mmCIF file of C-alpha atoms in Angstrom:
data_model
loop_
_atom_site.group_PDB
_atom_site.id
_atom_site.type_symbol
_atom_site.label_atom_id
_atom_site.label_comp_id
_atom_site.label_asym_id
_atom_site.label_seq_id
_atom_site.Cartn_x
_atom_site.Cartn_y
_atom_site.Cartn_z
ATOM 1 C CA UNK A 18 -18.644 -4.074 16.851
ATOM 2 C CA UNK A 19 -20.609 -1.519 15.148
ATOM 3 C CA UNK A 20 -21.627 -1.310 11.529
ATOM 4 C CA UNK A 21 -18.320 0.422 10.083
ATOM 5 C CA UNK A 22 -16.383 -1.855 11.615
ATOM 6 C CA UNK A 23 -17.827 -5.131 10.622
ATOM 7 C CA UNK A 24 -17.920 -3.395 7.107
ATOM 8 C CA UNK A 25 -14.404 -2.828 7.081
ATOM 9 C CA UNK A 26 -13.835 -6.098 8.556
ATOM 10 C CA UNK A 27 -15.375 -7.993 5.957
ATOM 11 C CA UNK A 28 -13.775 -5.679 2.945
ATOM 12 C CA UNK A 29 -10.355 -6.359 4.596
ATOM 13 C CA UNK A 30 -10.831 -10.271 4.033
ATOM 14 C CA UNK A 31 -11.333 -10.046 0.283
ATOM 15 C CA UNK A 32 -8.847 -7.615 0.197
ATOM 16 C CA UNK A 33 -5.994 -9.769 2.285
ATOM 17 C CA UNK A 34 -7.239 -13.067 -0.014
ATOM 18 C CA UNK A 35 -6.641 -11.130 -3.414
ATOM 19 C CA UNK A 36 -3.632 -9.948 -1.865
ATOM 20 C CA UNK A 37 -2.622 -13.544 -1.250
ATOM 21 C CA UNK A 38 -3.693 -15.348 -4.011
ATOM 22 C CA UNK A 39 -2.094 -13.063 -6.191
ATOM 23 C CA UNK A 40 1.224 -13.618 -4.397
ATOM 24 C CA UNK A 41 1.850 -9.939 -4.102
ATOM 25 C CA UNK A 42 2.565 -10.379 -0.089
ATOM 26 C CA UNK A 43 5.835 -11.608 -0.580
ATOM 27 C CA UNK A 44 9.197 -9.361 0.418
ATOM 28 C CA UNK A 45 10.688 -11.160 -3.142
ATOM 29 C CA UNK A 46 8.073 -10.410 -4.716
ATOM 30 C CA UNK A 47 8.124 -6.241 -3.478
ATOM 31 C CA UNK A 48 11.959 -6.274 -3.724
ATOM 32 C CA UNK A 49 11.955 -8.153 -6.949
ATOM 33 C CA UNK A 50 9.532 -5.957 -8.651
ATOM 34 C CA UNK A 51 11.883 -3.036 -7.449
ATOM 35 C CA UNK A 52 14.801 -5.054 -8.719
ATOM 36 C CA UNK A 53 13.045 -4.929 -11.941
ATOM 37 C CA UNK A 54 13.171 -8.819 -12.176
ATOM 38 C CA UNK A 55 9.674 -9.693 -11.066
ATOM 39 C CA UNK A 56 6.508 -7.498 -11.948
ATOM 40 C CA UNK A 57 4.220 -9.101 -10.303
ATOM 41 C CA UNK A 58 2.897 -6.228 -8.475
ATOM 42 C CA UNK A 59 3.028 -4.315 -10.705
ATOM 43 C CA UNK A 60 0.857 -6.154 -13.013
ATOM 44 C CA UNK A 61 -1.374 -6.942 -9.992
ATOM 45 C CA UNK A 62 -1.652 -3.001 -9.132
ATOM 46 C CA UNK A 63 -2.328 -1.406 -12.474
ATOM 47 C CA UNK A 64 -4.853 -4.460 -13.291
ATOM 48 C CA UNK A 65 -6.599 -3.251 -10.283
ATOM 49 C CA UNK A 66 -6.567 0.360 -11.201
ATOM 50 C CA UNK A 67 -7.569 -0.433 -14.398
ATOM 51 C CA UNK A 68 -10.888 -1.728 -13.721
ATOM 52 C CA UNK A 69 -11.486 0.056 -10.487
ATOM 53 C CA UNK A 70 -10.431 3.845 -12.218
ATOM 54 C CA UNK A 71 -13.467 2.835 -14.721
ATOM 55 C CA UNK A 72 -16.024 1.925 -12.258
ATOM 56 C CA UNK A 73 -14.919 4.877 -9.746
ATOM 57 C CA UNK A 74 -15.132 7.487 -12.257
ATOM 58 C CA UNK A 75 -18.657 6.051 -13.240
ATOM 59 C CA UNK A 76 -20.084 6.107 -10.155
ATOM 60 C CA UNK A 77 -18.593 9.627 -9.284
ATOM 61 C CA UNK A 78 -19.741 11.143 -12.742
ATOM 62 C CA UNK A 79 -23.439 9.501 -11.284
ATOM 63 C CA UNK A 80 -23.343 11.443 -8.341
ATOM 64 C CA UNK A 81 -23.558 8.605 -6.090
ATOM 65 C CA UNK A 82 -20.299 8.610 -4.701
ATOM 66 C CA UNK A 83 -17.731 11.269 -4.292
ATOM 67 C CA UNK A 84 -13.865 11.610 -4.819
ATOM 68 C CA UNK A 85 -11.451 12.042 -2.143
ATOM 69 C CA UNK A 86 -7.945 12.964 -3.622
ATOM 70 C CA UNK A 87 -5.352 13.850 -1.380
ATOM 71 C CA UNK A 88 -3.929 17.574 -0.831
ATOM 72 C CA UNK A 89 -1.016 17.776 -3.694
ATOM 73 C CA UNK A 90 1.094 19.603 -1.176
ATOM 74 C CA UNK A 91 4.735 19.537 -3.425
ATOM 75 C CA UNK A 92 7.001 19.410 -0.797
ATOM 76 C CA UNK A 93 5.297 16.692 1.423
ATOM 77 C CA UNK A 94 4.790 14.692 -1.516
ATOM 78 C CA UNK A 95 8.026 14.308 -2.920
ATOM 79 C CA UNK A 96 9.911 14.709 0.162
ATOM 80 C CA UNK A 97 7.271 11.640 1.820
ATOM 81 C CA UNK A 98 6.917 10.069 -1.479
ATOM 82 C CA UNK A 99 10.735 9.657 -1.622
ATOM 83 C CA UNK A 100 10.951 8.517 2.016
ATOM 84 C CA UNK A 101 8.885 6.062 1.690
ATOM 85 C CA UNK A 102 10.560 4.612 -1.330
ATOM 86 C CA UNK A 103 13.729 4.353 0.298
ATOM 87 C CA UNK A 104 12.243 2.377 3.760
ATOM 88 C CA UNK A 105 10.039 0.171 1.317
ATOM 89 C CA UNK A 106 13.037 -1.310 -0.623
ATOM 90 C CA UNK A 107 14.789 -2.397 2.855
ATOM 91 C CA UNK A 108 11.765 -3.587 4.443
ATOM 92 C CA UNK A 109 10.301 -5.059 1.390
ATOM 93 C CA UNK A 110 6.878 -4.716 2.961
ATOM 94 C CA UNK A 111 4.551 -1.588 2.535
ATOM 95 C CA UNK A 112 1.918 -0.795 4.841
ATOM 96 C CA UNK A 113 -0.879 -3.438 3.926
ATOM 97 C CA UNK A 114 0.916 -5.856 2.890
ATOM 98 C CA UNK A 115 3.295 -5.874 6.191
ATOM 99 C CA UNK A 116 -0.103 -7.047 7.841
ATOM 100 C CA UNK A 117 -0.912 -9.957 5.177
ATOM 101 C CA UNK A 118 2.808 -10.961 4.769
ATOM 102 C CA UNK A 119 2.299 -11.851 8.721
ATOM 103 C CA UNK A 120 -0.551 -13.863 8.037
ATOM 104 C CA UNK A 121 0.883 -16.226 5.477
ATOM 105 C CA UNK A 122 3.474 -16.612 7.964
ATOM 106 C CA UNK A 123 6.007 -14.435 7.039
ATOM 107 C CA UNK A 124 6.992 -13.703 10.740
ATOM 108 C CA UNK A 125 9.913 -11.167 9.866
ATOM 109 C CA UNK A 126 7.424 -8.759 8.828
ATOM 110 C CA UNK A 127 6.606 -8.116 12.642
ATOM 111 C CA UNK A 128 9.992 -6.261 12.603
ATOM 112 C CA UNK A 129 8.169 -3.674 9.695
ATOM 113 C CA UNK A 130 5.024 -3.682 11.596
ATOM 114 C CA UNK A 131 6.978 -2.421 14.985
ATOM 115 C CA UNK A 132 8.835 0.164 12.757
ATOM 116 C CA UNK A 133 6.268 1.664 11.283
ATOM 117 C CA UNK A 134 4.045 2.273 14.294
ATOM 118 C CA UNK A 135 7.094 3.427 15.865
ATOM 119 C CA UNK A 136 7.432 5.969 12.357
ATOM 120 C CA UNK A 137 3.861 6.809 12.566
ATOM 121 C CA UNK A 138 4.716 7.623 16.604
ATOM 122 C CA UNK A 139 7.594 9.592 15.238
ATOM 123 C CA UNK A 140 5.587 11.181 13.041
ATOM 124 C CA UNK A 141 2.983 12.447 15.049
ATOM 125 C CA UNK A 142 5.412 14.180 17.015
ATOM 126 C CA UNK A 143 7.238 15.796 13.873
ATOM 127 C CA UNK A 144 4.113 17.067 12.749
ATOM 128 C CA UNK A 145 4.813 20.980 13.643
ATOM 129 C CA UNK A 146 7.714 20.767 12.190
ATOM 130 C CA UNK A 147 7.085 19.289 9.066
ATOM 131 C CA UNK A 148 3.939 21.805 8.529
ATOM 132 C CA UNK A 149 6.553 24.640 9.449
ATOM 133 C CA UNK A 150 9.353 23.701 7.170
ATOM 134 C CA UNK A 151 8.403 21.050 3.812
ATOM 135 C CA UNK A 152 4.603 21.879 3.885
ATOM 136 C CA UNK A 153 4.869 25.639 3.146
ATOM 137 C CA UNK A 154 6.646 25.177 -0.200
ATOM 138 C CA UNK A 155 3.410 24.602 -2.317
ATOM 139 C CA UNK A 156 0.293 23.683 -2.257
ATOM 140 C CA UNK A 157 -2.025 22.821 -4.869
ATOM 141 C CA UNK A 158 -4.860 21.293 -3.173
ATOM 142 C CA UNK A 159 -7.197 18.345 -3.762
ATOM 143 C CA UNK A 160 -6.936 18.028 -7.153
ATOM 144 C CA UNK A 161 -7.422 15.299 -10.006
ATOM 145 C CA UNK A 162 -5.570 15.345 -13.586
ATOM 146 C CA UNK A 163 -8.540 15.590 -15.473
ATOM 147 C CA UNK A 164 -9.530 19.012 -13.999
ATOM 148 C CA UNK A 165 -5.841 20.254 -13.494
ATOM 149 C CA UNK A 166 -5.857 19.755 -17.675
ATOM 150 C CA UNK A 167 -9.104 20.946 -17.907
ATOM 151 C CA UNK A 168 -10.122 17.820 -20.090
ATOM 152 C CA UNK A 169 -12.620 14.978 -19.291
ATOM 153 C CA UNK A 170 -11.005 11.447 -17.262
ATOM 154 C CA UNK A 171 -12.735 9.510 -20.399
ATOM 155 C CA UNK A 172 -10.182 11.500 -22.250
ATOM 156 C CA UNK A 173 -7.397 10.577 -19.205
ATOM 157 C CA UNK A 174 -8.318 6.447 -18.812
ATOM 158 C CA UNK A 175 -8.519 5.452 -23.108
ATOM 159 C CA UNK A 176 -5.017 6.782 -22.745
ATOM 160 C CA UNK A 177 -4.261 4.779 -18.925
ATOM 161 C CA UNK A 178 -5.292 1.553 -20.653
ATOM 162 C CA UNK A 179 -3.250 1.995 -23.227
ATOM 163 C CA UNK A 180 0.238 2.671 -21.282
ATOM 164 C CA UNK A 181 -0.953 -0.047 -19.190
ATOM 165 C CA UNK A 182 -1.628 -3.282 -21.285
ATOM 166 C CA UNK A 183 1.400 -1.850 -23.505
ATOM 167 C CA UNK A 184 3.467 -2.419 -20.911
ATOM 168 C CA UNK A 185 1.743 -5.627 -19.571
ATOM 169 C CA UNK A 186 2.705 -6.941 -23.249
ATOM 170 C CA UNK A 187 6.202 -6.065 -22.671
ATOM 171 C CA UNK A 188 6.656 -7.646 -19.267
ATOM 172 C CA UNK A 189 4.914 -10.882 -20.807
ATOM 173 C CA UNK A 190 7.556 -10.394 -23.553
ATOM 174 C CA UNK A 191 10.464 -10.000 -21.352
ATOM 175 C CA UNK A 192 9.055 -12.847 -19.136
ATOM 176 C CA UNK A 193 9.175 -10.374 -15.920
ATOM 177 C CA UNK B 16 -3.796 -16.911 -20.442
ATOM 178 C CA UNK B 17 -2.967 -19.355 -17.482
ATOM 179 C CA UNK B 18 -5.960 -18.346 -14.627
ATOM 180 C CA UNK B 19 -3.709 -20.293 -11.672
ATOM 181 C CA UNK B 20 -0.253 -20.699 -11.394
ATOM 182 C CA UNK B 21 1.538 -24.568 -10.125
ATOM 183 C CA UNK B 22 1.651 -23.079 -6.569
ATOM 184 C CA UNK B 23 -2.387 -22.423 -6.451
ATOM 185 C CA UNK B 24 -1.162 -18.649 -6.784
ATOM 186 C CA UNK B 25 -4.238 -17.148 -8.919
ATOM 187 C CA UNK B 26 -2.975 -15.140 -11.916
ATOM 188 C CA UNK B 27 -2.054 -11.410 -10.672
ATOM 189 C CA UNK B 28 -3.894 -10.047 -13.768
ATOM 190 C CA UNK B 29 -6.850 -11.844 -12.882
ATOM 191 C CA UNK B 30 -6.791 -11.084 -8.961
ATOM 192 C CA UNK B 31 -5.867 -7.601 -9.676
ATOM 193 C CA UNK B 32 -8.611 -7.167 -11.760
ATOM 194 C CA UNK B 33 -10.924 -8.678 -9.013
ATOM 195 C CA UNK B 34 -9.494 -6.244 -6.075
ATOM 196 C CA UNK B 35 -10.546 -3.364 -8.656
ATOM 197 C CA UNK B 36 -13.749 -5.048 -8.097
ATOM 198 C CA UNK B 37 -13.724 -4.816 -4.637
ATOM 199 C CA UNK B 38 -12.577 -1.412 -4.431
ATOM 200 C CA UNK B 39 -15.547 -0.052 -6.582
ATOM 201 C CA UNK B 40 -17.646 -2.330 -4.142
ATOM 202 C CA UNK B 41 -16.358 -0.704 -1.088
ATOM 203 C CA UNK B 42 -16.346 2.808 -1.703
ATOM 204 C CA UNK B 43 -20.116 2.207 -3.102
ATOM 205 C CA UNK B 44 -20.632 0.028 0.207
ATOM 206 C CA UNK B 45 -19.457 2.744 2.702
ATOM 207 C CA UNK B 46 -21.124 5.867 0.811
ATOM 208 C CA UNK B 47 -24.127 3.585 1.104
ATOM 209 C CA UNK B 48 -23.933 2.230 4.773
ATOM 210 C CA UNK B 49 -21.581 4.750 6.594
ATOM 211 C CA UNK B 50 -22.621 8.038 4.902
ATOM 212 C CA UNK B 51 -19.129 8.710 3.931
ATOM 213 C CA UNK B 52 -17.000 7.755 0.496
ATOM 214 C CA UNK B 53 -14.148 5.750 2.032
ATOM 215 C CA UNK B 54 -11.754 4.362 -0.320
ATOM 216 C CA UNK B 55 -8.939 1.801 0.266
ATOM 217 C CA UNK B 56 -5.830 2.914 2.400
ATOM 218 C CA UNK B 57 -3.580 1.208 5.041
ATOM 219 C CA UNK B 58 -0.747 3.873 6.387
ATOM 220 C CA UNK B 59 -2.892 5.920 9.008
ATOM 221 C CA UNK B 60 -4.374 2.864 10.794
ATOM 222 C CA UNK B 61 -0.440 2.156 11.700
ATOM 223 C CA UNK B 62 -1.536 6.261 13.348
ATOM 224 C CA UNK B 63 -3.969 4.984 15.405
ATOM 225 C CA UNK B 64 -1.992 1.924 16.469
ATOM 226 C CA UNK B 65 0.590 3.826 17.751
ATOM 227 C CA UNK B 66 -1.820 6.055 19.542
ATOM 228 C CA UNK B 67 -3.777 3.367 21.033
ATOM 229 C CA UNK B 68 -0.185 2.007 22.363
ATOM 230 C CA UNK B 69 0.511 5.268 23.713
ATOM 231 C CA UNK B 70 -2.691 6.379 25.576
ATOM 232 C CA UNK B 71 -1.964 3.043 27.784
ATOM 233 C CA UNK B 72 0.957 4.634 28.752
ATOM 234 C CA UNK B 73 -0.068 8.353 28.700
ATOM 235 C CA UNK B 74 -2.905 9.494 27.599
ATOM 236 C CA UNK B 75 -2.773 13.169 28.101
ATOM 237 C CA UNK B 76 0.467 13.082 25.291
ATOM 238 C CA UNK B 77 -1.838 11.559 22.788
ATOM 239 C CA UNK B 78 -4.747 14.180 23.625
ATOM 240 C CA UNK B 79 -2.430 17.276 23.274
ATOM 241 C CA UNK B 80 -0.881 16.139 20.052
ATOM 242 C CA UNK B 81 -2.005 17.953 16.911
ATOM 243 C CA UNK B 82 -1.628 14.822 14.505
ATOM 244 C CA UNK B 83 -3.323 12.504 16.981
ATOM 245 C CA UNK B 84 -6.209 15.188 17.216
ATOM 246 C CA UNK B 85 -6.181 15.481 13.573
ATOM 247 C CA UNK B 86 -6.377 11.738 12.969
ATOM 248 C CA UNK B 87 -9.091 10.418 15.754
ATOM 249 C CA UNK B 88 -7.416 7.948 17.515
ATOM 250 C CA UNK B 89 -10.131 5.027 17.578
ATOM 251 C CA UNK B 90 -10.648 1.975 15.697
ATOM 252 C CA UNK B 91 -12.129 2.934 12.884
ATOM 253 C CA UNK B 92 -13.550 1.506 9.647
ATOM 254 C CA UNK B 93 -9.844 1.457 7.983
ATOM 255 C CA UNK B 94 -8.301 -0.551 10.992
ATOM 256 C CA UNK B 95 -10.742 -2.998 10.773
ATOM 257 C CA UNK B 96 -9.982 -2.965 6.977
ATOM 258 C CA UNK B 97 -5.984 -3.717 8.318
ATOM 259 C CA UNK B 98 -7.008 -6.220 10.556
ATOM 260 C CA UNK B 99 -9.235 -7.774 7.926
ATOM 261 C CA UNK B 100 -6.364 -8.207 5.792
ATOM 262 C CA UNK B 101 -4.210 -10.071 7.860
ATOM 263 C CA UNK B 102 -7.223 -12.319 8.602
ATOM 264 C CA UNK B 103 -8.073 -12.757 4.509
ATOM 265 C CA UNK B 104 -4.048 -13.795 3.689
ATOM 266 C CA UNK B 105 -4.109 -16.348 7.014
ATOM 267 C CA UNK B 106 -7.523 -17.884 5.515
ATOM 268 C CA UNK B 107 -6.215 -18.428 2.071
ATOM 269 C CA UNK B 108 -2.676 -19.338 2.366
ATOM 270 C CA UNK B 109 -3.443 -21.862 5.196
ATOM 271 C CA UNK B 110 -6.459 -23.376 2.438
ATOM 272 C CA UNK B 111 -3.791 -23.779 -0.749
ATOM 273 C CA UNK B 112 -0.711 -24.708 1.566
ATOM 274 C CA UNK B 113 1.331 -21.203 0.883
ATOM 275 C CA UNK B 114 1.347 -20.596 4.449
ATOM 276 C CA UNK B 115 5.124 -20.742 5.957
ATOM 277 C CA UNK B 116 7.163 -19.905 8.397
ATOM 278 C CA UNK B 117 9.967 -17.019 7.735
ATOM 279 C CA UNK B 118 12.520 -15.659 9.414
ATOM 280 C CA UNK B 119 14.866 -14.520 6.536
ATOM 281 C CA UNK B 120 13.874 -13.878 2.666
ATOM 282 C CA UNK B 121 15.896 -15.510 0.656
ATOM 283 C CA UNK B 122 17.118 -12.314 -1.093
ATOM 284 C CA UNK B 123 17.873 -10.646 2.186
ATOM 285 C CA UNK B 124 19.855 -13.906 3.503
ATOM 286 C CA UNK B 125 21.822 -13.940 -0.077
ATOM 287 C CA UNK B 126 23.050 -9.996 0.474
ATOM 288 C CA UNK B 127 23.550 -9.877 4.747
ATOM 289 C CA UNK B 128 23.821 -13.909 5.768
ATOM 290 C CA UNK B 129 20.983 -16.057 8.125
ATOM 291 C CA UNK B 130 20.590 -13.092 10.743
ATOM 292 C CA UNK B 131 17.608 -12.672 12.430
ATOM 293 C CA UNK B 132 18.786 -9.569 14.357
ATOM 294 C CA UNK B 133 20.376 -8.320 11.279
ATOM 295 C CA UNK B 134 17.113 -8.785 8.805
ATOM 296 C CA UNK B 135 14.772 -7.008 12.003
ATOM 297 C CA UNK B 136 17.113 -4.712 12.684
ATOM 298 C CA UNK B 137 16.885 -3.576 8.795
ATOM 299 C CA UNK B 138 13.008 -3.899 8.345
ATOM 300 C CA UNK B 139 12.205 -2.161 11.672
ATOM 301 C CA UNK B 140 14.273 0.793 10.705
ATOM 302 C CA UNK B 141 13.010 0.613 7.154
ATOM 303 C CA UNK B 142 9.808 0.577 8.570
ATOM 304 C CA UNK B 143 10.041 4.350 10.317
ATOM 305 C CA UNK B 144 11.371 5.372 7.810
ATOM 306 C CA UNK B 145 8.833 4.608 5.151
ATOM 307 C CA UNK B 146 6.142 5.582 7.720
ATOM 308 C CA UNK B 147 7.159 8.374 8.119
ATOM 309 C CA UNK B 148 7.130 9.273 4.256
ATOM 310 C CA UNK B 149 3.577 7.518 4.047
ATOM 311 C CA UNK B 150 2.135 9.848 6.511
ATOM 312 C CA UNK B 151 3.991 13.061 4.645
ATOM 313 C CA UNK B 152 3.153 11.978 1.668
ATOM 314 C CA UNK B 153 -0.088 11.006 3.003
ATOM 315 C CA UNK B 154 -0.330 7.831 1.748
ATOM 316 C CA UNK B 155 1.151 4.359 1.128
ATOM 317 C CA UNK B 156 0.362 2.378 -2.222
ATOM 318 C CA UNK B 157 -2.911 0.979 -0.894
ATOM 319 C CA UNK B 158 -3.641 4.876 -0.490
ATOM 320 C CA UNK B 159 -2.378 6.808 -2.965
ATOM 321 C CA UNK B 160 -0.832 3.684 -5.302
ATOM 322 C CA UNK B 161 -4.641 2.110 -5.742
ATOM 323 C CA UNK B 162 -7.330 4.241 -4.681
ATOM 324 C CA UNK B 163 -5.846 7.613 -5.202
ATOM 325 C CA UNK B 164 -4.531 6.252 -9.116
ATOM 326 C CA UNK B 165 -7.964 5.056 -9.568
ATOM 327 C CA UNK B 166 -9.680 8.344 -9.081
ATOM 328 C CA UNK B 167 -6.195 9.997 -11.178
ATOM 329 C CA UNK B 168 -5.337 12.527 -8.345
ATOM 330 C CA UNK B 169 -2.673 14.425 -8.803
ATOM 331 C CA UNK B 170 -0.747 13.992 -5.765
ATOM 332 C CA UNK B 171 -0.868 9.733 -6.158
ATOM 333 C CA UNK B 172 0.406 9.874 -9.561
ATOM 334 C CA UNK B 173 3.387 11.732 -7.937
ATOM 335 C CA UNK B 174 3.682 9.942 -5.220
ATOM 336 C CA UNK B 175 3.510 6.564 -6.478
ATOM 337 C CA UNK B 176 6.286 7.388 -8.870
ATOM 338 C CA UNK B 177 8.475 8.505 -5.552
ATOM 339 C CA UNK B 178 7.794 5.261 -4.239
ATOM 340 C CA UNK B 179 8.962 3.666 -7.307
ATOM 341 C CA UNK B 180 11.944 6.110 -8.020
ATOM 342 C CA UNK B 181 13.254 5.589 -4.786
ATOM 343 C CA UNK B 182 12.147 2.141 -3.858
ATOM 344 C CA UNK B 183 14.695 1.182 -7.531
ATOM 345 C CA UNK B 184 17.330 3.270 -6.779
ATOM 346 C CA UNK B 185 18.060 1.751 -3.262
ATOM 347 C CA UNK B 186 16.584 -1.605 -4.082
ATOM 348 C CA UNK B 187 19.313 -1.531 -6.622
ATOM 349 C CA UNK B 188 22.357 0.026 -4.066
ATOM 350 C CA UNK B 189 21.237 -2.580 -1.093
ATOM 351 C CA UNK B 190 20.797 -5.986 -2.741
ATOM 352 C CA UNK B 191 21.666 -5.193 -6.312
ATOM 353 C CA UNK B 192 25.671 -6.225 -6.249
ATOM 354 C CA UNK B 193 25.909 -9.629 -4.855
ATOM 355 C CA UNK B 194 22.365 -10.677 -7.419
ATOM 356 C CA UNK B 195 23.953 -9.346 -10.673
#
């Protein structure tokens, strides 16, 4: 295996052990959270943005890494965006954790796995199509919020934290 | 603030936290090592899966598709990433004893009965579907919900509340009447 490969490797382990330990795996745990009865991945996602928005925008304000947003094509993103919403809630798996879900033992999630690389198939052959018809709506390009306001992130992630641990108080309020 | 919980689950504030960790680590990690800022993402290794399964069968489709092109059909540093994950949940829930066997979640088996057929039948077509909204959207919540939040692009705080939007409003229609 070459270098990129062991490195991803080894990131993916952490990454599946976090993923397990903090219980997130589960389909109860994906469809609870969009029941609105469980938040535990939601409290397990914004913790992680939290810490990692602070150290990313450090170390991109340094110059030694750089961003990568995604293009902010309108159409594709609220017509995938929504899409995805809607297969997520009856598979109660998303992408990653379809994979770890199967290694706690969660067998069913094999059914996900074979659907999405059959949707990612399906994809690849709707591709024309989809940059003929929903892609040429608008497109903003690869930007951030901090320059689409035209204002600083440390202005942007004060704010983040804020929402954030409010609403961490009022799930630990509500007992969710 | 309870660090572990009675099953040997760790805390999802405190193992959240930790993957933020790791994600500052591995973009810093791969800018270092592989030239290249990669941040966390899942949805287009399940790309190169599916191309991978179809060059066995014929590789000349795979070669003349634009998306396949587009994507590099190879495995890469982000399938590794996928495969590492599986490895990371086997390792830890086969340590604290969360490992088990499942056929049907509970939920599921409380709205549409013991099925197998029935609970594959709905995650396999919930799974093209969402796919295919990952890869339009392009990204899933390892993508866009974590790494692309993180760095506050626009089109992942959009996204993610599609997901979420969406994800409620049928979570709510498929399992929601029988729960209430």
């Amino acid at each position: 295996m070459s270098i990129d490969q062991w490195l991803g490797l080894i990131t993916g382990v952490f990454f599946g052990l976090l993923l397990q330990k903090g219980r997130v795996l589960r389909f109860e745990k994906q469809v609870g959270a969009l029941l609105l009865k469980d938040m535990t991945i939601v409290k397990f996602m914004f913790s992680a943005i939290l810490v990692g928005m602070v150290g990313i925008t450090l170390l991109t304000d340094a110059g030694i890494i750089t961003a990568s947003h995604k293009s902010m094509n309108l159409g594709a993103v609220l017509l995938g965006g929504a899409l995805f919403g809607v297969g997520w809630a009856v598979m109660g798996f998303c992408p990653g954790t379809s994979i770890g879900a199967l290694g706690e033992g969660r067998w069913h999630a094999l059914f996900a796995i074979a659907g999405m690389v059959a949707g990612a198939a399906l994809y690849a052959e709707l591709y024309p199509f989809f940059q003929a018809t929903v892609m040429t709506w608008k497109e903003f390009g690869k930007i951030g919020l901090p320059e689409a306001l035209g204002v600083s992130p440390w202005l942007i992630i004060p704010l983040f934290w804020a929402a954030a641990i409010s609403l961490f108080f009022w799930f630990e309020k509500k007992k969710l | 603030m309870i660090w572990t919980k009675e099953d040997g689950g760790w805390n999802p504030y405190l193992a959240g936290a930790l993957l933020g960790i790791l994600a500052i680590l591995s973009v810093y990690a791969t800018t270092l090592w592989l030239g290249k800022s990669s941040y966390l993402g899942a949805s287009t290794t399940f790309v190169r899966a599916a191309g991978l399964l179809e060059q066995t069968i014929s590789p000349e489709h795979v070669a003349a598709n634009a998306y396949f092109t587009k994507t590099k059909v190879r495995i890469d540093w982000q399938f590794m990433l996928v495969t590492g994950i599986f490895l990371g949940a086997l390792l830890s829930s086969l340590t604290d004893r969360s490992f088990k066997f499942e056929s049907v979640p509970p939920i599921w088996q409380e709205r549409f009965g013991p099925s197998i057929w029935k609970r594959g039948a709905g995650a396999f077509l919930g799974g093209i579907i969402a796919m295919v909204g990952a890869r339009l959207a392009s990204g899933c919540p390892s993508g866009h919900g974590l790494s692309g939040v993180m760095q506050l692009s626009v089109s992942s705080l959009v996204a993610v509340a599609m997901f979420f939007i969406f994800g409620i409003i049928v979570a709510a229609l498929v399992y929601g009447r029988r729960l209430s």
